[in-house]
Coordinates of C-alpha atoms in Angstrom, one line a residue:
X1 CA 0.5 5.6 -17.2
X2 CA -0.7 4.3 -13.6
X3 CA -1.7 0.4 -13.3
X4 CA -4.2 -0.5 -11.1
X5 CA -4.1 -3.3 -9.0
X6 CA -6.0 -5.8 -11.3
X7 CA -4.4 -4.3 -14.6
X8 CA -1.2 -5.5 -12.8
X9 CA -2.2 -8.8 -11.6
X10 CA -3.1 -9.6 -15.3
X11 CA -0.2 -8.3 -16.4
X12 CA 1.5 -10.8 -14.2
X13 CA -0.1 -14.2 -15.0
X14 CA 0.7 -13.4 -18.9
X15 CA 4.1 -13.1 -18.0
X16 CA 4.2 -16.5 -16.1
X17 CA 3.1 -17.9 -20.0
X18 CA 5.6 -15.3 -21.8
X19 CA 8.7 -16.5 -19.5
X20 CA 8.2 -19.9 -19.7
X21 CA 8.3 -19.9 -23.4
X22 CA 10.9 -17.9 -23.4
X23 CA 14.0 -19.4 -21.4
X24 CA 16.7 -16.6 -20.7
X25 CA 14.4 -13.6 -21.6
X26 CA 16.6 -10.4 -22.0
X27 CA 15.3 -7.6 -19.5
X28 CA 15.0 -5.4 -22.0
X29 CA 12.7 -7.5 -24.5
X30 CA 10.6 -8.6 -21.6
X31 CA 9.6 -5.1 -20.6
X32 CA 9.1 -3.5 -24.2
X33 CA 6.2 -6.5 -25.0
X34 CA 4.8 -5.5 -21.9
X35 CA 4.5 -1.9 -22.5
X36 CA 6.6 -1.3 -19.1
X37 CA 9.7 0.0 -17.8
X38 CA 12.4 -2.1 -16.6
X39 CA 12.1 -1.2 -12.7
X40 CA 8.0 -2.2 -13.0
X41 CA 9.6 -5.6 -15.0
X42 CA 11.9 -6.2 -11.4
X43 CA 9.4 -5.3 -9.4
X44 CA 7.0 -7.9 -10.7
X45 CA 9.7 -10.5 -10.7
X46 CA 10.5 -10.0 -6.9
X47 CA 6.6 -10.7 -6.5
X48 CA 6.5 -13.6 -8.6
X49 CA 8.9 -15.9 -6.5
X50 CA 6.1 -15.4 -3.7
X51 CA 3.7 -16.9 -5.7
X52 CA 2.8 -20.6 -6.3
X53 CA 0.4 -23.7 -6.8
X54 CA 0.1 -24.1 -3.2
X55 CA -1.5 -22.5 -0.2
X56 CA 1.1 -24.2 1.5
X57 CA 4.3 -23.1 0.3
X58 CA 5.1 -25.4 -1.8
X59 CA 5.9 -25.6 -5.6
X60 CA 7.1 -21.8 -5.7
X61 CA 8.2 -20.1 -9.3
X62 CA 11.8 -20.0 -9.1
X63 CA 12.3 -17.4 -11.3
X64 CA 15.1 -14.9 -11.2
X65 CA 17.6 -12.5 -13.0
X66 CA 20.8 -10.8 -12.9
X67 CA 20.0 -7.8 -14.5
X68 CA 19.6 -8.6 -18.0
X69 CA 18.6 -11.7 -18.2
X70 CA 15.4 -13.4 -16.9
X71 CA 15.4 -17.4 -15.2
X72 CA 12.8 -19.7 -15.0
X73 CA 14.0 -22.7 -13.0
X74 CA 11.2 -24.8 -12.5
X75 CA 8.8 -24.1 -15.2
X76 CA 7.7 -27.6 -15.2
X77 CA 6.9 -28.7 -12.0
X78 CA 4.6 -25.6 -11.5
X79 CA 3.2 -26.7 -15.2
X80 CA 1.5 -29.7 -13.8
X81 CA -2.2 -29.9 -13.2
X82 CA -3.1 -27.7 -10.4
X83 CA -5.0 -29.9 -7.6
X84 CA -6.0 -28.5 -4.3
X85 CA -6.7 -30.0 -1.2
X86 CA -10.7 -28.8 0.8
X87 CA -9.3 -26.2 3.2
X88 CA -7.3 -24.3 -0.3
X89 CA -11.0 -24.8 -2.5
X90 CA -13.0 -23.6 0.1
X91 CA -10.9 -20.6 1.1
X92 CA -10.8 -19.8 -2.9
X93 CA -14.2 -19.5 -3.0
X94 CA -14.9 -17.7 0.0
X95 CA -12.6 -14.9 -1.2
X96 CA -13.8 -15.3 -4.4
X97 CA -17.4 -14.5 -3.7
X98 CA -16.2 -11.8 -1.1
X99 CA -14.3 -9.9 -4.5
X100 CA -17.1 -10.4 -6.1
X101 CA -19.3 -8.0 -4.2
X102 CA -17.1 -5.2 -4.0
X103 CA -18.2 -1.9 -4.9
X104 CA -16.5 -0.4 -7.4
X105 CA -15.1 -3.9 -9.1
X106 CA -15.8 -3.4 -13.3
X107 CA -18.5 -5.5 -14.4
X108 CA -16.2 -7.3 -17.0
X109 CA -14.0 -7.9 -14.0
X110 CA -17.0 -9.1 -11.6
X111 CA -18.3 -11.6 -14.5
X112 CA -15.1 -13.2 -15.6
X113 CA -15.0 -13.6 -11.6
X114 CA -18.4 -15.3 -11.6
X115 CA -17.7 -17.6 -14.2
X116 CA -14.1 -19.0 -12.7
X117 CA -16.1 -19.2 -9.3
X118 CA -18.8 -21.4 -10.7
X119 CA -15.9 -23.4 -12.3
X120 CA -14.1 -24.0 -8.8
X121 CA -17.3 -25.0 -7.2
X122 CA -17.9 -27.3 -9.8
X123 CA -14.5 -28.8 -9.8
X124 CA -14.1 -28.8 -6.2
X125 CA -17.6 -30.9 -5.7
X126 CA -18.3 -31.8 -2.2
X127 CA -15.2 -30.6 -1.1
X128 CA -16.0 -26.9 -1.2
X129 CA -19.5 -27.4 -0.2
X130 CA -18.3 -26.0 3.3
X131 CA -17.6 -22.4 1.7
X132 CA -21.0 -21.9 0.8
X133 CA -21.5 -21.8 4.6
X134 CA -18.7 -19.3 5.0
X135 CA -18.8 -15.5 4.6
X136 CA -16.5 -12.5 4.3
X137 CA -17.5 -9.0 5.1
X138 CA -14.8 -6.3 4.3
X139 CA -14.1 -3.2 6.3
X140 CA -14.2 0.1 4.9
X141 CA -10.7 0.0 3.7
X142 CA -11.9 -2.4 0.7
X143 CA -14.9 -0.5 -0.8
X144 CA -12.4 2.3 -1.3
X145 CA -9.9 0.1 -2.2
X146 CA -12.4 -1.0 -5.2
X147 CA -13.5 3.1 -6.1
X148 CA -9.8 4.2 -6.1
X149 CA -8.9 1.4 -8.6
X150 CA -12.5 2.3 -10.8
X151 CA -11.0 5.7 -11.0
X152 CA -7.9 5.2 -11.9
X153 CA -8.9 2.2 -14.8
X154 CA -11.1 5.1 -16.0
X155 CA -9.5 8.0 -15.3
X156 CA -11.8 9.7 -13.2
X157 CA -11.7 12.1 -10.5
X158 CA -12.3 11.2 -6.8
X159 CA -13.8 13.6 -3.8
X160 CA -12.6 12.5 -0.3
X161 CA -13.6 13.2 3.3
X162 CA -10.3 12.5 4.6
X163 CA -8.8 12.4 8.4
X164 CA -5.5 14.2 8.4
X165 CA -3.9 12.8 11.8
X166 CA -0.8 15.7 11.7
X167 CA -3.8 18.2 12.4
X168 CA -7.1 16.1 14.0
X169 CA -9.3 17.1 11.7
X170 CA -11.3 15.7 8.4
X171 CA -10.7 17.9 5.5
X172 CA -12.7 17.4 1.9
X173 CA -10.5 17.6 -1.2
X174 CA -10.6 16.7 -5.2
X175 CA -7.7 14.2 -6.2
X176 CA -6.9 12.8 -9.0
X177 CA -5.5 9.8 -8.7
X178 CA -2.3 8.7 -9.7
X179 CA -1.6 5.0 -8.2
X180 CA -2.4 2.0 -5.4
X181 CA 0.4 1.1 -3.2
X182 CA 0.9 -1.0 0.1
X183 CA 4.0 -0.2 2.2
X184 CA 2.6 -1.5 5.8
X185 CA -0.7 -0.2 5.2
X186 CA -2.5 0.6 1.7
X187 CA -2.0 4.1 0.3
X188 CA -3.3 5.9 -3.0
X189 CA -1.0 8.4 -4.5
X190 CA -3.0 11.2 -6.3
X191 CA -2.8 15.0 -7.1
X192 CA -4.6 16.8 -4.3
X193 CA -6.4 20.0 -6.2
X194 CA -7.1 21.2 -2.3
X195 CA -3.1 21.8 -1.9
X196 CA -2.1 21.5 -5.7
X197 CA 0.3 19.2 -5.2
X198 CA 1.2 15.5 -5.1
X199 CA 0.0 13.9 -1.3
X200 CA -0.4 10.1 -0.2
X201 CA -3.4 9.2 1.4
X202 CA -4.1 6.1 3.7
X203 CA -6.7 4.6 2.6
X204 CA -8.1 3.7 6.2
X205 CA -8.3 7.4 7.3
X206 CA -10.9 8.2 4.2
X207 CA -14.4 8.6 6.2
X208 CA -16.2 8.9 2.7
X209 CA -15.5 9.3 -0.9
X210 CA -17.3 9.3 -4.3
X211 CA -16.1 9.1 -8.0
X212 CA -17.2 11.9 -9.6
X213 CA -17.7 12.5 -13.4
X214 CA -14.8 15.2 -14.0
X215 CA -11.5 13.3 -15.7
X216 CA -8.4 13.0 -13.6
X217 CA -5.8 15.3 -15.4
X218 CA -2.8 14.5 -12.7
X219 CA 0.2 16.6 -13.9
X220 CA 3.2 14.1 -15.7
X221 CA 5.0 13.1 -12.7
X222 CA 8.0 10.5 -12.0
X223 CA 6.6 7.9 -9.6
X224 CA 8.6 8.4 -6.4
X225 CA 10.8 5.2 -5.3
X226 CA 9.5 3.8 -2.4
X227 CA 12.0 0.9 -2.0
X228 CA 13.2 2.5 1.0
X229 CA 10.1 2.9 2.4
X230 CA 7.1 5.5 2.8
X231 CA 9.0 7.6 4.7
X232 CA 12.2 9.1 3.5
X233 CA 13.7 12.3 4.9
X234 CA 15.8 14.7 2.9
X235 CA 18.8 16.3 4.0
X236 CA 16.8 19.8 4.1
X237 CA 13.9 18.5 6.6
X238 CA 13.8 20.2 10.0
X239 CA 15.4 18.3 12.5
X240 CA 14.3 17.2 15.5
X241 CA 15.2 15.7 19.0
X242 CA 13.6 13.4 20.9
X243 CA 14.1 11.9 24.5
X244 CA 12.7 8.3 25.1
X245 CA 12.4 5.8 28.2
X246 CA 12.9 2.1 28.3
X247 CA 9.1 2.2 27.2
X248 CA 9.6 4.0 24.3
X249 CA 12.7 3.0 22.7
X250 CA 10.2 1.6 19.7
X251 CA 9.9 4.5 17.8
X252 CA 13.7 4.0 16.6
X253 CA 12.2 0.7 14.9
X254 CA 9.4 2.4 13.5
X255 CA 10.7 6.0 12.3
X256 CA 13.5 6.4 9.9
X257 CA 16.5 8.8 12.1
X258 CA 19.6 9.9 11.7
X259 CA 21.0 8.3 15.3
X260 CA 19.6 7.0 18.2
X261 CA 22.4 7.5 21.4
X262 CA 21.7 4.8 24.8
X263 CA 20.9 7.2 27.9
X264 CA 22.4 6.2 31.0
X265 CA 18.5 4.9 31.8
X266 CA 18.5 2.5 29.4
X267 CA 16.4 5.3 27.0
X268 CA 17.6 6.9 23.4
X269 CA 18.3 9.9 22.1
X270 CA 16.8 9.9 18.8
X271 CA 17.6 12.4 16.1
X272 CA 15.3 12.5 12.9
X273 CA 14.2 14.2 10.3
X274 CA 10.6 15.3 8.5
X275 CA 9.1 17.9 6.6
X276 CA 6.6 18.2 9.4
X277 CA 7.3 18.6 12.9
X278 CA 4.1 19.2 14.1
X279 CA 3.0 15.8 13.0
X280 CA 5.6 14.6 15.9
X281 CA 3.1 16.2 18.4
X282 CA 0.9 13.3 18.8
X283 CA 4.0 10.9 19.4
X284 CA 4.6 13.1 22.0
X285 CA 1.3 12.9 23.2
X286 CA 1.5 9.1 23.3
X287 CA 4.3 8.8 24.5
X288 CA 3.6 10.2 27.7
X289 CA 6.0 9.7 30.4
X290 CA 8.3 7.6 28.5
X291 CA 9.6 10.6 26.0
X292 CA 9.4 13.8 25.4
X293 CA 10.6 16.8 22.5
X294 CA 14.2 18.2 23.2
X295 CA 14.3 20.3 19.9
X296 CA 13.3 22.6 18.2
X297 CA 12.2 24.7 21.4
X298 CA 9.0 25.9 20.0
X299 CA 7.5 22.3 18.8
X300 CA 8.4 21.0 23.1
X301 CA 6.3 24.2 23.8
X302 CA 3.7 22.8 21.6
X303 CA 3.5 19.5 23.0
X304 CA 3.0 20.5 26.2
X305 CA 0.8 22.5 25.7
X306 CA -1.0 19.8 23.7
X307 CA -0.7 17.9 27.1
X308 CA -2.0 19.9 29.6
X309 CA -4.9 20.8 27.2
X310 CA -5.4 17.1 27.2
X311 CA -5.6 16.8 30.7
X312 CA -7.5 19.8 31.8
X313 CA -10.4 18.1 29.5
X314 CA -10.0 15.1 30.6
X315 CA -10.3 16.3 34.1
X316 CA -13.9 18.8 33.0
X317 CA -15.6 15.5 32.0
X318 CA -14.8 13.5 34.9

């Protein structure tokens, strides 16, 4: 079953509680009282470390485990009464009152947020009185941030207007979605009913969406392992070439390949692989003078014609 974001961050304080009460935890025990698998268990617990009683860095859980057990080194320290300084209650509350007017955030969820905000302000006293003078707007990315999680706590279908970058153009599409990710940027995994099958979709290239009262009936599906990234060519993917200057000897740190060869220049060679070549068009494109496609023939063909496309209307409307 797919956990949305705040499914998951409740999921995670109880288990602050559960493993301090239980030094030592076995792996295993942990993750059948939570009603998760073992990898979801690790995953939380590399998140947890990050996490703390201060803004500041300070007072971090120390928790870890080799495997099969669970170790909680400084469940004490982190025990004592929380108190934070006027900068850490005012940003609180400024974020706090931003959540709270997302669309899309359950009413339960948008109430029990009330009520811990009116708590904070009353705790914090004069100290927070500066974040009533404060205000967050969120871009576009949050609003369907909160109707991707709605749908998927209620199992709902969504309809997108979506920008598809490989091929410039906005497409509209049924998905069903499946699950809320961030590698880099935030990403919902969903079944796309426009291709019928499984797609990731950045959730800053959606122009418009609505939840829509059909059920989301995604097909059972193991969740892919993204450990290694977004991005992770198989053996079978096309392969292609590409040529880069001094200039544009980033996109080795920024696209998984198989090698990247120095060129006398100072350039690389770069050899990758993806299951869509086309999409390489636009680095092309932006790379300019600093790179261009060796291989496969027919995609180089493609980019420059791309590029003298580009130019000729770029000359028309000057």
């Amino acid at each position: 079953m797919a956990t949305n974001a705040i499914d998951q961050t409740r999921r995670m304080l109880s288990l602050v509680t559960y493993l301090r009460e239980r030094p030592g935890a076995h792996v295993q025990d942990v993750a059948r009282a939570f009603g998760i698998t073992e990898d979801e268990l690790i995953s939380d617990l590399d998140v947890l470390p990050m996490c703390g009683t201060s803004f500041r860095g300070g007072d971090l859980l120390d928790i870890d485990t080799d495997g099969d057990r669970i170790w909680w080194h400084n469940p004490d320290d982190v025990a004592e009464p929380l108190r934070l300084a006027a900068d850490e209650a005012t940003a609180l509350l400024v974020a706090a009152r931003a959540v709270a007017t997302l669309p899309g955030l359950r009413e339960s969820d948008r109430l029990a947020l009330v009520r811990a905000t009116a708590k904070l302000e009353t705790a914090a006293g004069e100290s927070g009185a500066a974040s009533s003078r404060l205000s967050v707007t969120f871009e576009a990315e949050g609003g369907v941030f909160a109707d991707v999680d709605r749908a998927i706590s209620e199992r709902r279908r969504l309809w997108l207007r979506y920008y598809s970058p490989a091929r410039d153009e906005l497409t509209e599409r049924e998905v069903d979605p499946i699950r809320l990710f961030a590698v880099g940027h935030t990403y919902m995994e969903g079944w796309c009913r426009l291709s019928e099958a499984r797609r990731t979709f950045r959730l800053d290239r959606v122009a418009e969406i609505r939840l829509l009262d059909a059920p989301a009936a995604p097909p059972e599906l193991e969740l892919r392992d993204l450990s290694a990234g977004l991005v992770q060519p198989a053996v079978e993917d096309p392969e292609v070439v590409i040529e880069v200057g001094t200039g544009g000897r980033w996109v080795a740190e920024y696209y998984p390949h198989d090698s990247a060869e120095e060129l006398p220049d100072g350039g690389l060679r770069i050899t990758l692989r993806t299951p869509d070549p086309a999409s390489l068009r636009r680095l092309a494109l932006r790379l300019g003078g600093d790179g261009r496609i060796v291989t496969p023939p027919e995609l180089a063909d493609s980019a420059r014609t791309a590029a003298r496309e580009a130019l000729a209307a770029y000359e028309d409307a000057v």
